[in-house]
Amino acid sequence: MSVAHAVPTGTCRPLDRSAPVFVAGRNGLVGSALWRLLTAEGFSSLLGPTSTELDLRDRPAVFEWFTKHRPHVVILAAARVGGINANNTRPTDFISDNLMIQVNVLDAALRNGVQWLLFLGSSCIYPKYAENPIREEALLTGKLEPTNEAYAVAKIAGITQVRAVRRQHGLPWICAMPTNLYGPGDNFHPVHSHVLPSLIRRFHQARTERSPKVVNWGSGEPRREFLHSDDLARACLLLLEGYDSDSPVNVGTGEDLSIRELSDLVASVVGYEGAVEWDTSQPDGTYRKVLDISRITALGWAPTIKLADGIADTYAWYESAGL
Ligand code: GFB
């Protein structure tokens, strides 16, 4: 994979703060963090239709919306996402919805001459047995994790389309690969969510109902890396303003912990003191997928939110949302 066109560290091409910026997926975990950051940074023409206002799977509607609103910058943070159970049991939805969303937005952006575009993938695009920490060069070098293969293949198609546009049309579109994310506004569904919001919900419920034990999924042995959505949003802006290469860029903390350690941490933040059991009939997924973040740290970004603080922040949001 070529990194020949990488902008040297420190190079910056500030985006026009008055230019129309389309945050696709504005109400999601990532989109809402982007919206907060871009608003604070003085972007005055943010565009963020809800999924009811614009279904990104509806190709004619997407083309019509682009023609009408003419965004100059597009951040493609819209996706069907979910935790291991949702991915494993609904693979059709994950491949079909994500392919449709991506191809419609990318095609409409190309048709309308969008110069600046950032596509967000996921660390699950890398092979199940990639060497850790995982470098960007590991893409397409091995078999994927079966529980999320459909989602990963859709995301890989998105990366490939962005790289195709770069090659065929010379546009400086880029891709970022975030690790497992969490933060305010996450999905706390008891079955379909990712592990961190699932644990917050489970421990909160157990504490308020005075349950003597909770049951988590899998063995607790897999290791995961967690990045707060506000840290990702800063990375997205930095990349849009200072990175230009056909290679995706990993965005994570570079540090991981076991799900068992995460469970202890969430229990202590929530104040749950009962027992924890593990249901090993549930899948573990990939054993380990911590990202090598040397490429983005060389550009001047670093994560700022410690996991314990981020969990406390997310728990405060969960309580205030009354979910
Ligand atoms: O967060 P999670 O669903 O995502 O699960 P993945 C991480 C680990 O936590 C797995 C365990 O080993 C789960 O078995 N776990 C324990 C739980 N208790 C729970 C629980 O209550 N809920 C959940 N969800 N997990 C997803 C992919 O994989 O990561 C997506 O399926 C995407 O495609 C996303 O890439 C970032 O890291 O295993």
PDB file of C-alpha atoms in Angstrom, residues 17 19 56-58 140 218 222 240 246 252 274 288 307 319:
ATOM      1  CA  ARG A  17     -15.193  27.563   8.506  1.00  0.00           C
ATOM      2  CA  ALA A  19     -18.097  26.117   3.904  1.00  0.00           C
ATOM      3  CA  LEU A  56     -28.958   7.392   2.901  1.00  0.00           C
ATOM      4  CA  ARG A  57     -29.965   4.017   1.426  1.00  0.00           C
ATOM      5  CA  ASP A  58     -32.321   5.851  -0.945  1.00  0.00           C
ATOM      6  CA  LEU A 140      -6.323  -7.350   3.022  1.00  0.00           C
ATOM      7  CA  GLY A 218     -17.866 -14.760  26.485  1.00  0.00           C
ATOM      8  CA  PRO A 222     -10.362 -11.012  24.712  1.00  0.00           C
ATOM      9  CA  LEU A 240      -9.143  16.480   6.965  1.00  0.00           C
ATOM     10  CA  ASP A 246      -4.540   6.510  -0.120  1.00  0.00           C
ATOM     11  CA  GLY A 252      -6.980   4.569  18.755  1.00  0.00           C
ATOM     12  CA  GLY A 274     -22.099  -7.886  43.279  1.00  0.00           C
ATOM     13  CA  ARG A 288      -6.878  -8.995  20.307  1.00  0.00           C
ATOM     14  CA  LEU A 307     -10.701   5.397  29.960  1.00  0.00           C
ATOM     15  CA  GLU A 319     -28.168   8.534  33.692  1.00  0.00           C
TER      16      GLU A 319
END
